[in-house]
């Protein structure tokens, strides 16, 4: 098996973002934390818990259409046991977002009742949107706002400054740039973030990353892998990690002079097709038992 890559990526603007979050938390009623439904644990920044404290929070499991539906349900049940309301959604298509504002109002019911009793029912609900890079914050805001208010690109690090967005019904969203953390104590966390595109590809060994992903998919989702790359019975059984990458490249005809496989091209293809959901609905992490 290929070794776990050491992945660390913490641009300077992320330190600035963390300071902004600490300062701006007092301006909002609730924090909306976007996580990637395919890696709900690894895509939660542990520093968010420290920053948010007891502020009400809602977790949005984004990209649910690319995740294993049964696993997503188990994650929502797990968060409920932890006392945090959660919702599955796909922010690009808008799936699931119709339930978002009702969930927010339910979560803030005591605050809203207090405001109503004081004659302040019309005061806007203010929410801070947080998450790791490429979690889908801009897509979420654009869907909720009904317009392309926030810049959307399928790569990390696009949103650099915070911005307020007003919605209908007295809702105001504060969008923060994506925040990773200074050091991934568990190398598998950095790897999973890299699988999904939360870490810039140009700081990674793409071929090693694709080899690790193929190895994991062979263990957890062999049928999807075989179906996507038209593998015959038994073809997944023998190869090592590099052999798996070569196998995919050969199946796709990615050959160079001498009949060798262009493994860099194969690696880019594997990662792109995983990230876009074309290999199938895959979740790489399961919630703790209990």
CSV table of C-alpha atoms in Angstrom, one decimal:
chain,number,residue,atom,x,y,z
A,1,UNK,CA,0.0,0.0,0.0
A,2,UNK,CA,1.2,3.5,-0.8
A,3,UNK,CA,2.2,5.6,2.3
A,4,UNK,CA,-0.1,8.2,3.6
A,5,UNK,CA,1.0,11.6,2.2
A,6,UNK,CA,1.9,14.4,4.6
A,7,UNK,CA,-0.5,17.2,3.7
A,8,UNK,CA,-0.3,20.6,5.3
A,9,UNK,CA,-1.8,23.8,3.8
A,10,UNK,CA,-2.5,26.9,5.8
A,11,UNK,CA,-2.3,30.1,3.7
A,12,UNK,CA,-1.8,33.3,5.7
A,13,UNK,CA,-5.3,34.7,4.9
A,14,UNK,CA,-6.7,31.8,6.9
A,15,UNK,CA,-5.1,33.2,10.1
A,16,UNK,CA,-6.8,36.5,9.3
A,17,UNK,CA,-10.1,34.8,8.8
A,18,UNK,CA,-9.9,33.1,12.2
A,19,UNK,CA,-9.4,36.5,13.9
A,20,UNK,CA,-12.4,37.9,11.9
A,21,UNK,CA,-14.6,35.1,13.0
A,22,UNK,CA,-13.7,35.7,16.7
A,23,UNK,CA,-14.6,39.3,16.3
A,24,UNK,CA,-17.8,38.9,14.3
A,25,UNK,CA,-19.4,36.1,16.3
A,26,UNK,CA,-21.0,38.7,18.6
A,27,UNK,CA,-22.9,40.1,15.5
A,28,UNK,CA,-24.8,36.9,14.7
A,29,UNK,CA,-27.5,34.8,16.3
A,30,UNK,CA,-26.5,31.4,14.8
A,31,UNK,CA,-23.6,29.7,13.0
A,32,UNK,CA,-24.2,27.6,9.9
A,33,UNK,CA,-21.4,25.1,9.5
A,34,UNK,CA,-21.1,23.5,6.1
A,35,UNK,CA,-19.4,20.1,5.9
A,36,UNK,CA,-18.8,17.8,3.0
A,37,UNK,CA,-21.3,14.9,3.3
A,38,UNK,CA,-18.6,12.5,2.0
A,39,UNK,CA,-16.2,13.3,4.8
A,40,UNK,CA,-18.3,14.8,7.6
A,41,UNK,CA,-15.7,14.3,10.3
A,42,UNK,CA,-12.6,15.4,8.4
A,43,UNK,CA,-14.4,18.5,6.9
A,44,UNK,CA,-15.2,19.8,10.3
A,45,UNK,CA,-12.6,22.3,11.5
A,46,UNK,CA,-11.9,21.4,15.2
A,47,UNK,CA,-11.1,25.1,15.8
A,48,UNK,CA,-14.7,26.0,14.9
A,49,UNK,CA,-15.9,24.4,18.1
A,50,UNK,CA,-13.5,26.5,20.2
A,51,UNK,CA,-14.5,29.7,18.4
A,52,UNK,CA,-18.3,29.2,18.3
A,53,UNK,CA,-18.6,28.0,21.9
A,54,UNK,CA,-22.3,27.9,23.0
A,55,UNK,CA,-23.6,30.0,20.1
A,56,UNK,CA,-26.5,28.1,18.4
A,57,UNK,CA,-25.4,26.1,15.4
A,58,UNK,CA,-26.8,24.2,12.4
A,59,UNK,CA,-24.7,21.7,10.4
A,60,UNK,CA,-25.4,21.5,6.7
A,61,UNK,CA,-24.2,18.3,5.1
A,62,UNK,CA,-23.5,19.6,1.6
A,63,UNK,CA,-22.9,17.6,-1.6
A,64,UNK,CA,-25.3,14.9,-0.3
A,65,UNK,CA,-26.0,13.8,-3.8
A,66,UNK,CA,-22.4,12.5,-4.1
A,67,UNK,CA,-22.5,10.8,-0.7
A,68,UNK,CA,-23.9,7.5,0.5
A,69,UNK,CA,-27.5,8.2,1.4
A,70,UNK,CA,-27.6,5.7,4.3
A,71,UNK,CA,-24.4,7.1,5.8
A,72,UNK,CA,-25.7,10.6,5.6
A,73,UNK,CA,-28.8,9.6,7.5
A,74,UNK,CA,-26.6,8.0,10.2
A,75,UNK,CA,-24.6,11.2,10.5
A,76,UNK,CA,-27.7,13.4,10.9
A,77,UNK,CA,-28.8,11.0,13.7
A,78,UNK,CA,-25.4,11.2,15.3
A,79,UNK,CA,-25.4,15.0,15.3
A,80,UNK,CA,-28.9,15.0,16.8
A,81,UNK,CA,-27.6,12.9,19.7
A,82,UNK,CA,-24.9,15.5,20.1
A,83,UNK,CA,-27.5,18.2,20.4
A,84,UNK,CA,-26.7,19.8,17.0
A,85,UNK,CA,-29.5,20.0,14.4
A,86,UNK,CA,-28.3,18.9,10.9
A,87,UNK,CA,-29.6,18.9,7.4
A,88,UNK,CA,-28.6,17.1,4.2
A,89,UNK,CA,-28.5,19.3,1.1
A,90,UNK,CA,-26.9,19.8,-2.3
A,91,UNK,CA,-26.3,23.5,-2.6
A,92,UNK,CA,-25.6,23.5,-6.3
A,93,UNK,CA,-29.0,22.0,-7.2
A,94,UNK,CA,-30.8,23.4,-4.1
A,95,UNK,CA,-31.9,20.0,-3.0
A,96,UNK,CA,-32.9,20.0,0.7
A,97,UNK,CA,-32.5,23.8,1.2
A,98,UNK,CA,-36.3,24.3,1.5
A,99,UNK,CA,-36.0,22.8,5.0
A,100,UNK,CA,-33.2,25.1,6.0
A,101,UNK,CA,-34.9,28.3,7.2
A,102,UNK,CA,-37.6,26.3,9.1
A,103,UNK,CA,-34.8,24.4,10.9
A,104,UNK,CA,-33.1,27.7,11.7
A,105,UNK,CA,-36.3,29.2,13.2
A,106,UNK,CA,-36.9,26.1,15.2
A,107,UNK,CA,-33.3,26.2,16.5
A,108,UNK,CA,-33.7,29.9,17.5
A,109,UNK,CA,-37.3,29.5,18.8
A,110,UNK,CA,-36.5,30.7,22.3
A,111,UNK,CA,-34.6,33.8,21.0
A,112,UNK,CA,-37.4,34.6,18.6
A,113,UNK,CA,-40.0,34.3,21.3
A,114,UNK,CA,-38.0,36.7,23.6
A,115,UNK,CA,-37.7,39.2,20.8
A,116,UNK,CA,-41.5,39.0,20.0
A,117,UNK,CA,-42.2,39.6,23.7
A,118,UNK,CA,-40.1,42.7,23.6
A,119,UNK,CA,-41.8,44.0,20.4
A,120,UNK,CA,-38.7,43.2,18.3
A,121,UNK,CA,-40.2,40.5,16.1
A,122,UNK,CA,-39.0,42.3,12.9
A,123,UNK,CA,-35.3,42.2,13.9
A,124,UNK,CA,-33.3,40.3,11.3
A,125,UNK,CA,-31.9,36.8,12.0
A,126,UNK,CA,-28.2,37.0,11.4
A,127,UNK,CA,-26.1,33.9,10.6
A,128,UNK,CA,-22.4,33.3,10.0
A,129,UNK,CA,-21.6,30.8,7.3
A,130,UNK,CA,-18.4,28.8,8.0
A,131,UNK,CA,-16.6,25.8,6.6
A,132,UNK,CA,-13.4,24.4,5.1
A,133,UNK,CA,-12.4,25.6,1.6
A,134,UNK,CA,-14.5,24.2,-1.2
A,135,UNK,CA,-17.3,23.1,1.2
A,136,UNK,CA,-19.9,25.0,-0.9
A,137,UNK,CA,-20.5,28.2,1.0
A,138,UNK,CA,-20.8,30.3,-2.1
A,139,UNK,CA,-23.2,27.9,-3.8
A,140,UNK,CA,-25.3,27.9,-0.6
A,141,UNK,CA,-25.5,31.7,-0.4
A,142,UNK,CA,-26.3,32.0,-4.1
A,143,UNK,CA,-29.1,29.5,-3.8
A,144,UNK,CA,-30.5,31.1,-0.7
A,145,UNK,CA,-30.2,34.6,-2.2
A,146,UNK,CA,-31.6,33.6,-5.6
A,147,UNK,CA,-28.7,35.2,-7.4
A,148,UNK,CA,-25.0,34.9,-8.0
A,149,UNK,CA,-24.0,37.1,-5.1
A,150,UNK,CA,-20.9,35.1,-4.2
A,151,UNK,CA,-18.2,34.0,-6.5
A,152,UNK,CA,-18.4,30.2,-7.2
A,153,UNK,CA,-15.5,28.1,-8.4
A,154,UNK,CA,-14.8,24.5,-7.9
A,155,UNK,CA,-11.5,25.1,-6.1
A,156,UNK,CA,-10.5,26.2,-2.6
A,157,UNK,CA,-9.5,29.7,-1.6
A,158,UNK,CA,-11.8,31.7,-3.8
A,159,UNK,CA,-13.7,33.7,-1.1
A,160,UNK,CA,-11.0,35.9,0.6
A,161,UNK,CA,-13.0,38.6,2.4
A,162,UNK,CA,-16.2,38.4,4.5
A,163,UNK,CA,-19.4,39.7,3.0
A,164,UNK,CA,-23.0,40.2,4.2
A,165,UNK,CA,-25.9,39.0,2.0
A,166,UNK,CA,-29.5,39.9,2.7
A,167,UNK,CA,-32.3,37.4,2.0
A,168,UNK,CA,-36.1,37.8,2.0
A,169,UNK,CA,-37.9,37.4,5.3
A,170,UNK,CA,-35.4,39.3,7.4
A,171,UNK,CA,-32.4,37.0,7.1
A,172,UNK,CA,-28.8,38.2,6.8
A,173,UNK,CA,-25.9,35.9,6.1
A,174,UNK,CA,-22.3,36.6,6.9
A,175,UNK,CA,-20.0,34.6,4.6
A,176,UNK,CA,-16.5,33.9,5.8
A,177,UNK,CA,-13.6,32.6,3.7
A,178,UNK,CA,-12.9,28.9,4.1
A,179,UNK,CA,-10.7,28.0,7.0
A,180,UNK,CA,-8.4,25.0,7.4
A,181,UNK,CA,-6.3,24.6,10.5
A,182,UNK,CA,-2.5,24.9,11.1
A,183,UNK,CA,-1.8,21.2,11.5
A,184,UNK,CA,-3.6,18.0,10.7
A,185,UNK,CA,-2.8,15.8,13.7
A,186,UNK,CA,-4.2,12.8,11.9
A,187,UNK,CA,-2.6,12.5,8.4
A,188,UNK,CA,-5.8,10.7,7.1
A,189,UNK,CA,-7.7,13.9,7.7
A,190,UNK,CA,-5.5,15.9,5.4
A,191,UNK,CA,-5.7,13.1,2.9
A,192,UNK,CA,-9.5,13.0,2.9
A,193,UNK,CA,-9.7,16.8,2.5
A,194,UNK,CA,-7.3,16.4,-0.4
A,195,UNK,CA,-9.5,13.7,-2.0
A,196,UNK,CA,-12.5,16.1,-2.1
A,197,UNK,CA,-10.5,19.2,-3.3
A,198,UNK,CA,-10.4,21.2,-0.1
A,199,UNK,CA,-6.6,21.4,-0.4
A,200,UNK,CA,-5.1,22.9,-3.6
A,201,UNK,CA,-3.9,20.2,-6.0
A,202,UNK,CA,-0.8,22.1,-6.9
A,203,UNK,CA,0.7,21.4,-3.4
A,204,UNK,CA,0.0,17.6,-3.6
A,205,UNK,CA,1.5,14.5,-5.2
A,206,UNK,CA,-1.5,13.8,-7.4
A,207,UNK,CA,-0.5,10.3,-8.4
A,208,UNK,CA,0.1,9.2,-4.8
A,209,UNK,CA,-3.3,10.8,-3.8
A,210,UNK,CA,-5.1,8.9,-6.6
A,211,UNK,CA,-3.4,5.6,-5.6
A,212,UNK,CA,-4.5,6.0,-2.0
A,213,UNK,CA,-8.1,6.8,-3.1
A,214,UNK,CA,-8.3,3.8,-5.5
A,215,UNK,CA,-7.0,1.5,-2.7
A,216,UNK,CA,-9.7,2.8,-0.3
A,217,UNK,CA,-12.4,2.5,-3.0
A,218,UNK,CA,-11.4,-1.1,-3.7
A,219,UNK,CA,-11.9,-1.9,0.0
A,220,UNK,CA,-15.1,0.0,0.5
A,221,UNK,CA,-16.9,0.4,-2.9
A,222,UNK,CA,-15.4,-2.3,-5.2
A,223,UNK,CA,-18.6,-2.6,-7.3
A,224,UNK,CA,-18.8,1.1,-8.1
A,225,UNK,CA,-15.1,1.1,-9.0
A,226,UNK,CA,-15.4,-1.9,-11.3
A,227,UNK,CA,-18.5,-0.5,-12.9
A,228,UNK,CA,-17.1,3.0,-13.6
A,229,UNK,CA,-13.8,1.7,-15.1
A,230,UNK,CA,-15.3,-1.4,-16.8
A,231,UNK,CA,-13.2,-3.9,-14.8
A,232,UNK,CA,-13.7,-7.6,-15.2
A,233,UNK,CA,-14.2,-10.0,-12.3
A,234,UNK,CA,-10.9,-10.5,-10.5
A,235,UNK,CA,-9.1,-7.6,-12.0
A,236,UNK,CA,-9.2,-5.6,-8.8
A,237,UNK,CA,-7.8,-8.5,-6.7
A,238,UNK,CA,-4.1,-8.5,-7.6
A,239,UNK,CA,-2.6,-5.1,-8.2
A,240,UNK,CA,-0.8,-3.0,-5.7
A,241,UNK,CA,-1.7,0.7,-5.4
A,242,UNK,CA,0.4,1.8,-8.4
A,243,UNK,CA,-1.0,-1.2,-10.4
A,244,UNK,CA,-4.6,0.0,-9.7
A,245,UNK,CA,-3.7,3.4,-11.2
A,246,UNK,CA,-2.1,1.7,-14.2
A,247,UNK,CA,-5.2,-0.5,-14.6
A,248,UNK,CA,-7.5,2.5,-14.7
A,249,UNK,CA,-5.3,4.3,-17.2
A,250,UNK,CA,-5.2,1.2,-19.5
A,251,UNK,CA,-8.9,0.8,-19.4
A,252,UNK,CA,-9.3,4.5,-20.5
A,253,UNK,CA,-6.6,4.2,-23.2
A,254,UNK,CA,-4.3,6.6,-21.5
A,255,UNK,CA,-1.1,5.3,-23.1
A,256,UNK,CA,2.1,7.0,-24.1
A,257,UNK,CA,5.0,5.9,-26.3
A,258,UNK,CA,6.1,2.3,-25.6
A,259,UNK,CA,2.7,1.4,-24.4
A,260,UNK,CA,3.2,2.8,-20.9
A,261,UNK,CA,0.4,4.3,-19.0
A,262,UNK,CA,0.2,8.1,-18.5
A,263,UNK,CA,-0.4,7.7,-14.7
A,264,UNK,CA,-0.5,11.5,-14.1
A,265,UNK,CA,-3.5,11.8,-16.5
A,266,UNK,CA,-5.1,8.7,-15.0
A,267,UNK,CA,-4.7,10.2,-11.5
A,268,UNK,CA,-6.3,13.5,-12.5
A,269,UNK,CA,-9.2,11.5,-14.0
A,270,UNK,CA,-9.8,9.4,-10.9
A,271,UNK,CA,-9.8,12.4,-8.6
A,272,UNK,CA,-12.0,14.4,-10.9
A,273,UNK,CA,-14.5,11.6,-11.2
A,274,UNK,CA,-14.6,11.0,-7.5
A,275,UNK,CA,-15.1,14.7,-6.7
A,276,UNK,CA,-17.9,15.1,-9.3
A,277,UNK,CA,-19.7,12.0,-8.0
A,278,UNK,CA,-19.3,10.1,-11.3
A,279,UNK,CA,-17.8,7.0,-9.6
A,280,UNK,CA,-20.9,6.8,-7.4
A,281,UNK,CA,-22.4,8.0,-4.1
A,282,UNK,CA,-19.5,7.5,-1.7
A,283,UNK,CA,-19.0,8.3,2.0
A,284,UNK,CA,-15.5,7.8,3.3
A,285,UNK,CA,-16.3,8.2,7.0
A,286,UNK,CA,-18.9,6.7,9.3
A,287,UNK,CA,-20.2,8.3,12.5
A,288,UNK,CA,-19.1,6.9,15.9
A,289,UNK,CA,-21.3,4.1,17.3
A,290,UNK,CA,-23.8,4.9,20.0
